[in-house]
PDB file of C-alpha atoms and ligand atoms in Angstrom:
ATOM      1  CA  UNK A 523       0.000   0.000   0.000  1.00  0.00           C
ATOM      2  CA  UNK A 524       0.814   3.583  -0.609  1.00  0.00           C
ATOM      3  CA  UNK A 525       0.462   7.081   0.870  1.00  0.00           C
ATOM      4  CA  UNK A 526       0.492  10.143  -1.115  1.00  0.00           C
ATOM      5  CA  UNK A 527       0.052  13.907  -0.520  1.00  0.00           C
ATOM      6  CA  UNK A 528      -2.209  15.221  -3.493  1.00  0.00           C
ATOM      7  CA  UNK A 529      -4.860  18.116  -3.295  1.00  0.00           C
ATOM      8  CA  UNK A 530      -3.559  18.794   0.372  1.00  0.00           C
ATOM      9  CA  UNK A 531      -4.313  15.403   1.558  1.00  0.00           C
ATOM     10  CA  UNK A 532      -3.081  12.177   2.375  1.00  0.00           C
ATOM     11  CA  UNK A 533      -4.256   9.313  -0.367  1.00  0.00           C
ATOM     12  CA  UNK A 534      -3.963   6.154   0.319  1.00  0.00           C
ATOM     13  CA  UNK A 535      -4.226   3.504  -2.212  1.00  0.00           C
ATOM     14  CA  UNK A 536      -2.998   0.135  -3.534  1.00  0.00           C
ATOM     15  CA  UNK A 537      -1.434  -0.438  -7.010  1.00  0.00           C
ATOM     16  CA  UNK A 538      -0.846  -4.216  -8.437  1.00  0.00           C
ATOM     17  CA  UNK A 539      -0.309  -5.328 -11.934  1.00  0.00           C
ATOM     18  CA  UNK A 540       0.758  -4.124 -15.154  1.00  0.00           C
ATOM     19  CA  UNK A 541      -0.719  -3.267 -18.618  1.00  0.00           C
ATOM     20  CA  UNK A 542      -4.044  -1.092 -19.065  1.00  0.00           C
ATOM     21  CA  UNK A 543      -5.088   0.727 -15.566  1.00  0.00           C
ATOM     22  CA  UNK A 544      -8.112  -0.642 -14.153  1.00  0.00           C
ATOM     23  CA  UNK A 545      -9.568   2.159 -11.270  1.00  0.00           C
ATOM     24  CA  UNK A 546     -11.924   0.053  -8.381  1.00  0.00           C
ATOM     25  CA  UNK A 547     -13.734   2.797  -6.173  1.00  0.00           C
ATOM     26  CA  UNK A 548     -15.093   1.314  -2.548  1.00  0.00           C
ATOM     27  CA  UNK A 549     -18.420   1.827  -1.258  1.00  0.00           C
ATOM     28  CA  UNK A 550     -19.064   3.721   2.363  1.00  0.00           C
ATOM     29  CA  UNK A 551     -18.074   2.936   4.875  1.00  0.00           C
ATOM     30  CA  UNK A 552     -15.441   0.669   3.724  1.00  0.00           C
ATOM     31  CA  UNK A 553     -11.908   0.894   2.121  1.00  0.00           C
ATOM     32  CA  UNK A 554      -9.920  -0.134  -0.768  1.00  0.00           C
ATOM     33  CA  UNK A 555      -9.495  -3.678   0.555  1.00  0.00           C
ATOM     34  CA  UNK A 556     -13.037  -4.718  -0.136  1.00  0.00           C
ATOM     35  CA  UNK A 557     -11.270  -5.130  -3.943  1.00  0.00           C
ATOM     36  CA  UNK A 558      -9.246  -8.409  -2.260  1.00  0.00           C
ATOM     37  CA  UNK A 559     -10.847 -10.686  -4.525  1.00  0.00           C
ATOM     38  CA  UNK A 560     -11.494  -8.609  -8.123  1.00  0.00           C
ATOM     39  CA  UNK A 561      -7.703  -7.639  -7.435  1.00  0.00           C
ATOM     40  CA  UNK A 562      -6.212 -10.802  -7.486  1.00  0.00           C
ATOM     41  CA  UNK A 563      -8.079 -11.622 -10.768  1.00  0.00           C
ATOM     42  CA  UNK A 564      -7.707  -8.480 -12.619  1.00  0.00           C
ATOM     43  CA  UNK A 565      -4.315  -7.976 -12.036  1.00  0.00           C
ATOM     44  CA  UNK A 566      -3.204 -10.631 -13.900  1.00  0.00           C
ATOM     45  CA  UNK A 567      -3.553  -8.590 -16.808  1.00  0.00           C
ATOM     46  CA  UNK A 568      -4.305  -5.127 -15.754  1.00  0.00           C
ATOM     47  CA  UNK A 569      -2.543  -2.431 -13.841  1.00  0.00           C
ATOM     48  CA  UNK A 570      -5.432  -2.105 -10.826  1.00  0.00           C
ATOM     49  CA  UNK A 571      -4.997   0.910  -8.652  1.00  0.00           C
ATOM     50  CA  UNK A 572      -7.278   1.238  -5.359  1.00  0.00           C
ATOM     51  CA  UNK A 573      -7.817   4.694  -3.566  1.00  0.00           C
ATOM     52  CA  UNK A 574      -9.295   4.891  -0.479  1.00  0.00           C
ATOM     53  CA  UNK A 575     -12.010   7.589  -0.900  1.00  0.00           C
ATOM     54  CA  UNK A 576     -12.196  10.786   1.472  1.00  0.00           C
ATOM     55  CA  UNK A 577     -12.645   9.760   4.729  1.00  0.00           C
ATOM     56  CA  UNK A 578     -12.207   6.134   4.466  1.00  0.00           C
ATOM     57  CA  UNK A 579      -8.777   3.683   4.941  1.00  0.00           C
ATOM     58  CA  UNK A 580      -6.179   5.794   5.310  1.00  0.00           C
ATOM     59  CA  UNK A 581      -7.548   8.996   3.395  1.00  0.00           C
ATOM     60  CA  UNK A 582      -8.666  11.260   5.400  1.00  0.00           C
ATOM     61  CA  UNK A 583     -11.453  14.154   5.086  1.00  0.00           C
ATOM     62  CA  UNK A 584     -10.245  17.576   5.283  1.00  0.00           C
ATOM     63  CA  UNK A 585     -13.194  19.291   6.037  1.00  0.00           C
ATOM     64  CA  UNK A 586     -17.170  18.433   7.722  1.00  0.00           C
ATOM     65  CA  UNK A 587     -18.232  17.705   4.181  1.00  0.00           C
ATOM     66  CA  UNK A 588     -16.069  15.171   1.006  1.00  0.00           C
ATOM     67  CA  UNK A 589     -18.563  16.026  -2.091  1.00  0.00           C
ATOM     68  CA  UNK A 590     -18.640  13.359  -4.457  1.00  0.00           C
ATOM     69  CA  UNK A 591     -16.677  16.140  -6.955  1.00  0.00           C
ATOM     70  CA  UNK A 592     -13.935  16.046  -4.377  1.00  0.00           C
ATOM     71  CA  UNK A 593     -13.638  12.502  -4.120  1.00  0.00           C
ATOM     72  CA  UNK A 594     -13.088  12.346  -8.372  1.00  0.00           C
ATOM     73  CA  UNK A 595     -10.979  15.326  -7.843  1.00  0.00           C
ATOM     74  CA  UNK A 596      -8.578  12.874  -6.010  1.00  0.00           C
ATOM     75  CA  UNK A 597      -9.126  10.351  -8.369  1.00  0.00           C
ATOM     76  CA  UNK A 598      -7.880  12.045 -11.063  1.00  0.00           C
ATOM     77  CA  UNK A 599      -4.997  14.193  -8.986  1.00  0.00           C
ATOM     78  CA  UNK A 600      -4.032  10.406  -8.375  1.00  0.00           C
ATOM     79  CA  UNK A 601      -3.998   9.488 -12.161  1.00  0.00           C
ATOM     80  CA  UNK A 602      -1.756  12.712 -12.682  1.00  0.00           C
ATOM     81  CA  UNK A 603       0.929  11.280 -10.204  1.00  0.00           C
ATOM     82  CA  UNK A 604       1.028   7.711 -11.266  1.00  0.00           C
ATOM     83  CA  UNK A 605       1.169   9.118 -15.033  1.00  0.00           C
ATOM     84  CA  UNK A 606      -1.990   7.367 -16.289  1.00  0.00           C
ATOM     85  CA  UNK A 607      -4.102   9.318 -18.280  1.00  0.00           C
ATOM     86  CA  UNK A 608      -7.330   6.715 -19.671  1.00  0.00           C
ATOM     87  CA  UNK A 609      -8.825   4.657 -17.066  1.00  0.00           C
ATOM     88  CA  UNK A 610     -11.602   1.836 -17.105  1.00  0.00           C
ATOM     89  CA  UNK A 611     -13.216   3.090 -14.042  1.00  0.00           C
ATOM     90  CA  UNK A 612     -15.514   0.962 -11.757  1.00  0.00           C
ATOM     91  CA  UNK A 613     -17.534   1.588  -8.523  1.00  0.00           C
ATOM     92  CA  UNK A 614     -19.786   0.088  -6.100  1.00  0.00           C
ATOM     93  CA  UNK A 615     -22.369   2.424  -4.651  1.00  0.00           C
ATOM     94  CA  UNK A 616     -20.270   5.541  -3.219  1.00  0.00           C
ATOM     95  CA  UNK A 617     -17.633   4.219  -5.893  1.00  0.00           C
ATOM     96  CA  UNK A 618     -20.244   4.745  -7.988  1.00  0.00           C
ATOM     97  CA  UNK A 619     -21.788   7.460  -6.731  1.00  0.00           C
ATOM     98  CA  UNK A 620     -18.053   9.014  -7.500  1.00  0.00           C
ATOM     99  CA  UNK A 621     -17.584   7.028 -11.182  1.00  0.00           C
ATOM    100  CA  UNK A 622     -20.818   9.504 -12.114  1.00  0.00           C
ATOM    101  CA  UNK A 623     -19.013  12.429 -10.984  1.00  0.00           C
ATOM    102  CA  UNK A 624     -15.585  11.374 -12.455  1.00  0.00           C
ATOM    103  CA  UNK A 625     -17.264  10.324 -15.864  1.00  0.00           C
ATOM    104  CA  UNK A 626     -19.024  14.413 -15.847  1.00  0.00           C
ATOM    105  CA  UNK A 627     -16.125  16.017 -15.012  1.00  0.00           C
ATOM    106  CA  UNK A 628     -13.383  13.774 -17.533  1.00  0.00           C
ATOM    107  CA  UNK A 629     -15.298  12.014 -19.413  1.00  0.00           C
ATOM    108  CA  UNK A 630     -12.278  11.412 -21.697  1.00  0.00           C
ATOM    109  CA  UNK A 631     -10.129   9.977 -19.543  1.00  0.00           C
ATOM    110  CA  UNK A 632     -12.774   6.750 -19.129  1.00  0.00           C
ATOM    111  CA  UNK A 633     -12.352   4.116 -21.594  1.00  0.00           C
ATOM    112  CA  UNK A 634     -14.660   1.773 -19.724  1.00  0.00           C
ATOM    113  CA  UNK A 635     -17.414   2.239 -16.609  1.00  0.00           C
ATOM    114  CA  UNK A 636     -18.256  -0.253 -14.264  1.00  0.00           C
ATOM    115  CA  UNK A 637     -21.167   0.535 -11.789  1.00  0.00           C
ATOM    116  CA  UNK A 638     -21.843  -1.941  -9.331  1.00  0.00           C
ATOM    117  CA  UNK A 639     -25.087  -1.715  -7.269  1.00  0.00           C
ATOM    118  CA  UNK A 640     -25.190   1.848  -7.255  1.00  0.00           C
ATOM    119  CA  UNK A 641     -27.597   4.232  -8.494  1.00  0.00           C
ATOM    120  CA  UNK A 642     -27.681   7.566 -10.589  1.00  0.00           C
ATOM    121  CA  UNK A 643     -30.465   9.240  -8.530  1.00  0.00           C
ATOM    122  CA  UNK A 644     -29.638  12.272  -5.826  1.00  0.00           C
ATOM    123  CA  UNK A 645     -30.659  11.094  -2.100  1.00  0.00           C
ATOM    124  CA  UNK A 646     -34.375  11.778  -1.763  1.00  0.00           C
ATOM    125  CA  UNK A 647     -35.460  14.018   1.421  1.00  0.00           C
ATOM    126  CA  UNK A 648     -35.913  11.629   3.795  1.00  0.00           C
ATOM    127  CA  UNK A 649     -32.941   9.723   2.601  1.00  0.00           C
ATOM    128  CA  UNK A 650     -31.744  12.943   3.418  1.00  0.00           C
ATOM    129  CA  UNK A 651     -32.852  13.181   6.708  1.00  0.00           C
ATOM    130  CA  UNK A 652     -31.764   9.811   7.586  1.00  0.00           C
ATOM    131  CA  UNK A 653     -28.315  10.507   6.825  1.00  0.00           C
ATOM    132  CA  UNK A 654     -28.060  13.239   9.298  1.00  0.00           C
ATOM    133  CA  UNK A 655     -29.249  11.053  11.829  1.00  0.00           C
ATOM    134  CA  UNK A 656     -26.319   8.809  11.010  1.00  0.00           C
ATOM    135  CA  UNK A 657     -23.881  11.539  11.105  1.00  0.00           C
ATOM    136  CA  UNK A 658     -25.278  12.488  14.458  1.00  0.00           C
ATOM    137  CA  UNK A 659     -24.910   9.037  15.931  1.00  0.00           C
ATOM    138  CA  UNK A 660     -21.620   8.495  14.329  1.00  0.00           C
ATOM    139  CA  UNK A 661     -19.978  11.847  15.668  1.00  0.00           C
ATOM    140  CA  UNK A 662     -21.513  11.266  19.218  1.00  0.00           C
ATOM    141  CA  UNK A 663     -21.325   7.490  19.929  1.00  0.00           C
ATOM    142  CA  UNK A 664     -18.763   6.432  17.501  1.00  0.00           C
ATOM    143  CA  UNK A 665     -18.807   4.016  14.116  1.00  0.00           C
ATOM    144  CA  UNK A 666     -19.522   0.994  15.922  1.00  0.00           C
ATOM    145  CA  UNK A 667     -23.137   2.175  16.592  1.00  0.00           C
ATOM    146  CA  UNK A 668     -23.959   2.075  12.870  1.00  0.00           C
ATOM    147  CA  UNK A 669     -21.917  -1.510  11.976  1.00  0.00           C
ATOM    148  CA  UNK A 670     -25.295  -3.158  13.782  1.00  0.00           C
ATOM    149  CA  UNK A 671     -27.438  -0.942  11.554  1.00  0.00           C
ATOM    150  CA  UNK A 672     -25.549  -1.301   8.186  1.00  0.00           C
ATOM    151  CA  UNK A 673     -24.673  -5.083   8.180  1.00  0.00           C
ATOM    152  CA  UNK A 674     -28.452  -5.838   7.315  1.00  0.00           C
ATOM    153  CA  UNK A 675     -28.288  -3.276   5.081  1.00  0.00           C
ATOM    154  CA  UNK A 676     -25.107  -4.624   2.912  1.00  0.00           C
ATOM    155  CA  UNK A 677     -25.339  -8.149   3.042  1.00  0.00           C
ATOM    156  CA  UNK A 678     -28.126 -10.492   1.785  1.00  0.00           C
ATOM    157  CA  UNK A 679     -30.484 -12.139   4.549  1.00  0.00           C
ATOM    158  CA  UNK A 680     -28.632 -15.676   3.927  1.00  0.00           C
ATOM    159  CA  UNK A 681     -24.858 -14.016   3.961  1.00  0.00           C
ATOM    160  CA  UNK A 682     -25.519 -12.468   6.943  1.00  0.00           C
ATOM    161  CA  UNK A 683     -26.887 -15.771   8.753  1.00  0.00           C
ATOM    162  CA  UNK A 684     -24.757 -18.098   7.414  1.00  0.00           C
ATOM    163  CA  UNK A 685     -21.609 -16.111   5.863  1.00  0.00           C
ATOM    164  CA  UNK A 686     -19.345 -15.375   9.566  1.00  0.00           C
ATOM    165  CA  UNK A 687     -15.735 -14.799   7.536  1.00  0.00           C
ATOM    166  CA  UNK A 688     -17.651 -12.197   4.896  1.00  0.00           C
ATOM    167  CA  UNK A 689     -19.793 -10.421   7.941  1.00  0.00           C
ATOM    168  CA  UNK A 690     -16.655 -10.235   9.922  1.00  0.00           C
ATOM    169  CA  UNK A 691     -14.739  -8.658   7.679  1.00  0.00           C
ATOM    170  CA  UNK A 692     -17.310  -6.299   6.399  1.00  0.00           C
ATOM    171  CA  UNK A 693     -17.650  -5.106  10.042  1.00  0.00           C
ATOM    172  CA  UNK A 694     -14.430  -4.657  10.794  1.00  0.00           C
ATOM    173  CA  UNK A 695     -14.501  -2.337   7.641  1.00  0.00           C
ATOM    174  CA  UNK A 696     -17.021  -0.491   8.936  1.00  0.00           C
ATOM    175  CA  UNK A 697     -15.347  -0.117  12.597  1.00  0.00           C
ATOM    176  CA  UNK A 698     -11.820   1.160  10.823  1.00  0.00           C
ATOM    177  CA  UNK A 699     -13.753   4.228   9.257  1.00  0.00           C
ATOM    178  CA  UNK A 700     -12.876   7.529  11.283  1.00  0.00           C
ATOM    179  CA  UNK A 701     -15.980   8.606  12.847  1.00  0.00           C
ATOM    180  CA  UNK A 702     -15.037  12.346  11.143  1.00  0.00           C
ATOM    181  CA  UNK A 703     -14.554  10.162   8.253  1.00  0.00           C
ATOM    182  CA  UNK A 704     -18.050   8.471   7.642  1.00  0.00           C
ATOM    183  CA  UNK A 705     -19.804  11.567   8.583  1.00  0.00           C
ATOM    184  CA  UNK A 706     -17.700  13.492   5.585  1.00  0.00           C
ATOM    185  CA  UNK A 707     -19.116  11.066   3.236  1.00  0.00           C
ATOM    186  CA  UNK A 708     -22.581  11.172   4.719  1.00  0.00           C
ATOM    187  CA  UNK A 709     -22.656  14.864   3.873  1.00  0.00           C
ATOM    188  CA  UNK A 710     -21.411  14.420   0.390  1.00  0.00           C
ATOM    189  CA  UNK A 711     -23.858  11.601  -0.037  1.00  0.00           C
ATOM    190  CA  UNK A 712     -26.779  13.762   1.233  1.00  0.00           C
ATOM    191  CA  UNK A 713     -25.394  16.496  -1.041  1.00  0.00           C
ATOM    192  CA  UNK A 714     -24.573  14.768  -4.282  1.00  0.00           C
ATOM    193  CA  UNK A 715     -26.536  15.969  -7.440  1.00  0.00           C
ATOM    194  CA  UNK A 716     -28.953  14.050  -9.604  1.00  0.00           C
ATOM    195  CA  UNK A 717     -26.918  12.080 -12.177  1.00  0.00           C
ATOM    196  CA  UNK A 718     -30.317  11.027 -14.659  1.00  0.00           C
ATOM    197  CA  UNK A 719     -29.398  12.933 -17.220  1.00  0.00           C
ATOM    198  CA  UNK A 720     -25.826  12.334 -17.550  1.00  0.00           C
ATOM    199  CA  UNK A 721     -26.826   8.275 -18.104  1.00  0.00           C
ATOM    200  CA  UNK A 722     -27.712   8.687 -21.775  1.00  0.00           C
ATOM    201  CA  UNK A 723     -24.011  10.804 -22.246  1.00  0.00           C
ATOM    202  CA  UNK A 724     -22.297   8.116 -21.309  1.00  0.00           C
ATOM    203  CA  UNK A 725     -20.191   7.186 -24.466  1.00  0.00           C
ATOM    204  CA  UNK A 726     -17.871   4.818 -22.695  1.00  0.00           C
ATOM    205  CA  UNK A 727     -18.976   1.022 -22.898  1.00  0.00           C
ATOM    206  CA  UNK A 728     -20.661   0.354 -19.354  1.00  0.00           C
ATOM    207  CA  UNK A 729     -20.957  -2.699 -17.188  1.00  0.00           C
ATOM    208  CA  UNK A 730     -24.005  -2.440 -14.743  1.00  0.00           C
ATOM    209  CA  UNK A 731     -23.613  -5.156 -11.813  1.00  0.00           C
ATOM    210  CA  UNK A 732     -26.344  -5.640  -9.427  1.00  0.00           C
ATOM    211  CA  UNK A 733     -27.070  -8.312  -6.516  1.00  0.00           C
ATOM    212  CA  UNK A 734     -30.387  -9.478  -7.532  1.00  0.00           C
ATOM    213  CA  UNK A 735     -30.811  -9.450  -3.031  1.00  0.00           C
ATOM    214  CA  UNK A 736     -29.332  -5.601  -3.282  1.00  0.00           C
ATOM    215  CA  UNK A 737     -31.495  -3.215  -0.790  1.00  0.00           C
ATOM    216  CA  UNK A 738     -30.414  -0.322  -1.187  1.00  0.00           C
ATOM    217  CA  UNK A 739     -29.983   0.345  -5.105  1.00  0.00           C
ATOM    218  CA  UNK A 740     -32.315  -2.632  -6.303  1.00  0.00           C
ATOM    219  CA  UNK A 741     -32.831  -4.159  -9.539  1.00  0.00           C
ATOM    220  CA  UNK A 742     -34.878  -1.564 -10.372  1.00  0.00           C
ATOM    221  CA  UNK A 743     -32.040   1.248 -10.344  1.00  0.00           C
ATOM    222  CA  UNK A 744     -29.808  -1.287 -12.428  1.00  0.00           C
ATOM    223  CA  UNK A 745     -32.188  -1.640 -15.073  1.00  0.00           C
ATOM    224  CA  UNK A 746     -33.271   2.102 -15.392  1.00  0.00           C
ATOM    225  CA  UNK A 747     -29.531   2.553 -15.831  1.00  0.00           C
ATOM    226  CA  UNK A 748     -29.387  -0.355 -18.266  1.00  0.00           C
ATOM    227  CA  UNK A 749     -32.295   1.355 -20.386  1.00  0.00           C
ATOM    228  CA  UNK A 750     -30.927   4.891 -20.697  1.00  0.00           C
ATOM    229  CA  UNK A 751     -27.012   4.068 -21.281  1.00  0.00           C
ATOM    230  CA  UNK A 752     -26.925   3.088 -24.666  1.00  0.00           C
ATOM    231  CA  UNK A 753     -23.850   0.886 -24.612  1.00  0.00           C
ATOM    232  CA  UNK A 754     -24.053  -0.844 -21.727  1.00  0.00           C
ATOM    233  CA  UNK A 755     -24.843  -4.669 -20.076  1.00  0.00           C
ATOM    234  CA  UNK A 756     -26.798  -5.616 -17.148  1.00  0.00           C
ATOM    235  CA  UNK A 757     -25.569  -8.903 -15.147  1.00  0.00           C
ATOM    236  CA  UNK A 758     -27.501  -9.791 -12.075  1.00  0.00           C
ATOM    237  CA  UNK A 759     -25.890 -11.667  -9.057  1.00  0.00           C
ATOM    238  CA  UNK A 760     -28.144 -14.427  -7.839  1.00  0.00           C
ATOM    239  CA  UNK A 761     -28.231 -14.097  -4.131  1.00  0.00           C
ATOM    240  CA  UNK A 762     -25.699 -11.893  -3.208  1.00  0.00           C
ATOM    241  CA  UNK A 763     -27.123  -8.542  -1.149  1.00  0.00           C
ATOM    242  CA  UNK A 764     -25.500  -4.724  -1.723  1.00  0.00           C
ATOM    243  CA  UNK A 765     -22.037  -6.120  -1.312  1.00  0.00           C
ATOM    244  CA  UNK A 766     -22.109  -8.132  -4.799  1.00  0.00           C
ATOM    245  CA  UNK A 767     -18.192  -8.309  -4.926  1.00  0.00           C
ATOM    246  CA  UNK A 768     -17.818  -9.388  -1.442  1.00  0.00           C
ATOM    247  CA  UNK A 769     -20.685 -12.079  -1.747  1.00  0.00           C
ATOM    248  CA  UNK A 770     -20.604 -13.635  -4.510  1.00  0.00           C
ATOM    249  CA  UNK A 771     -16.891 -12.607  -5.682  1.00  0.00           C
ATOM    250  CA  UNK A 772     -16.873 -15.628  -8.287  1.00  0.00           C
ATOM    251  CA  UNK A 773     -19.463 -14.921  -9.839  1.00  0.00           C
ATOM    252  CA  UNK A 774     -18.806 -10.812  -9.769  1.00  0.00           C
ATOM    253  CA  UNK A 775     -15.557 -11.480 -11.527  1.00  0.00           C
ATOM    254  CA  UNK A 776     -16.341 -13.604 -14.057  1.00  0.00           C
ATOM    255  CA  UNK A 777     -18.636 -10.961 -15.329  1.00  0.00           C
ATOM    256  CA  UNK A 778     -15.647  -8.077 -14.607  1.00  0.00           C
ATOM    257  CA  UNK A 779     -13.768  -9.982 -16.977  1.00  0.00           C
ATOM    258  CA  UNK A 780     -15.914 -11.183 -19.593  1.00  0.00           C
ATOM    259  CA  UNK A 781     -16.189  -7.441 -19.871  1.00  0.00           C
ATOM    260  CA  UNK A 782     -12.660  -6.754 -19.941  1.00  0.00           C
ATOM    261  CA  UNK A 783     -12.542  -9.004 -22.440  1.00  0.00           C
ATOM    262  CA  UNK A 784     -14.548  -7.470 -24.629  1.00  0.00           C
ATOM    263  CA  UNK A 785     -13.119  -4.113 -24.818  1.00  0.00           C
ATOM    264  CA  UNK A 786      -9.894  -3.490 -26.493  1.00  0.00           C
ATOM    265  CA  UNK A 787      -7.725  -2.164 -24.304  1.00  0.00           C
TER     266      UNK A 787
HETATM  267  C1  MLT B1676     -22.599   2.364  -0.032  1.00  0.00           C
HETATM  268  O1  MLT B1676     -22.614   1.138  -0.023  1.00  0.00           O
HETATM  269  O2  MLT B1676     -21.668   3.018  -0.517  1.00  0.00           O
HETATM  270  C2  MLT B1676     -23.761   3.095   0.619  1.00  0.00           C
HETATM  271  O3  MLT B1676     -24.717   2.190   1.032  1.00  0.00           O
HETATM  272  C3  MLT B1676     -24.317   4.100  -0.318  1.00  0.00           C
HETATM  273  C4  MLT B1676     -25.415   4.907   0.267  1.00  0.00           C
HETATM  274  O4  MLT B1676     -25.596   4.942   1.489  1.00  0.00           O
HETATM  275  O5  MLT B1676     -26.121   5.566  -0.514  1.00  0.00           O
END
């Protein structure tokens, strides 16, 4: 793993593999090792580079609010370092969340998108209001209060009774977020805009990835992205929850790379 000052912060990330870069975004409130499994496979034949977002791993939030803008900001002051300039760019709900912004703001630099069980909507009110709940509890009683209340959340109904290596390590995820941290990214969540319209832009062949158990972006928000990108592929995950990657990581991967392998990189 590495640490490196960029747009006055620390950014912390992990970089395997050689040949065409392959950009994995995490979703909140995790880190850049919930990629274990699609980095062993990818880099085989990719260069795969990992941030840690804004207030997650060991990137930390400079101020009370990381906007999604800020988080692809560091994405692509990250790119500038490591000398890469075209990406195929993939994200799991924040990561996603973040993949939308990136894709607005360069949308040349993104050869390929991958959004996994994310959505392109903005949070609605009460969505809204729930998060500040969150950041409340998380500020005043710490993260471990909300591992209890996400778990259900992330993970499938059978992961979550059955799965104790996957819900372990998903909760001690959750636990190493800095409390300042998660409630960064709660604010930029609550604050992101509306990405709808930018879904029929999108020039860049697209992967859309979706646990067909997901709870928090369902089916529904995969297919409405499936209909309005023009170029893009839906593959549902039997059985796995929100955490597609983490659940069902065979299965995720072999539809990462049957995409990969389709594009010519
Ligand atoms: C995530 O997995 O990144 C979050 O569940 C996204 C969200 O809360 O909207």
């Amino acid at each position: 793993m590495s640490v490196v000052r960029l747009s006055g912060i620390e950014i912390g990330y992990t970089e395997v593999g050689q040949g065409s870069a392959v950009v994995l975004l995490h979703g909140f409130p995790l880190n850049r090792s919930m990629w274990r499994d699609q980095m062993q496979e990818l880099s085989v034949a990719h260069r795969v580079i990992m941030p840690d977002l804004r207030g997650h791993g060991d990137t930390v939030a400079s101020s009370a609010q990381a906007t999604m803008d800020e988080m692809a900001g560091d994405v692509a002051a990250l790119l500038d370092y490591l000398k890469i300039d075209q990406i195929v760019l993939g994200g799991l709900s924040l990561g996603g969340y973040v993949a939308f912004a990136f894709y607005r703001l360069f949308p040349n630099r993104v050869r390929a998108l991958v959004l996994a069980d994310t959505r392109p909507q903005a949070d609605s009110e009460e969505a809204r209001r729930n998060r500040e709940v969150m950041r409340k509890h998380v500020l005043q009683q710490g993260i471990d209060t909300i591992a209890d209340e996400m778990l259900p959340k992330l993970l499938a109904p059978a992961t979550l009774a059955k799965d104790f290596e996957t819900v372990t390590r998903v909760r001690e995820m959750i636990v190493g977020t800095q409390p300042e941290g998660a409630a960064a990214a709660l604010g930029g969540m609550a604050a992101r805009r509306d990405q709808s319209d930018l879904l029929s832009e999108i020039a860049s062949p697209t992967l859309i990835i979706v646990g067909s158990e997901d709870s928090v972006t369902p089916l529904g928000d995969a297919e409405l992205m499936h209909r309005k990108i023009p170029n893009s592929h839906l593959e549902i995950i039997e059985g796995a929850g929100h955490l597609s990657n983490i659940e069902r990581p065979v299965e995720f991967n072999r539809a990462l790379t049957d995409f990969m392998n389709t594009l010519e990189l």
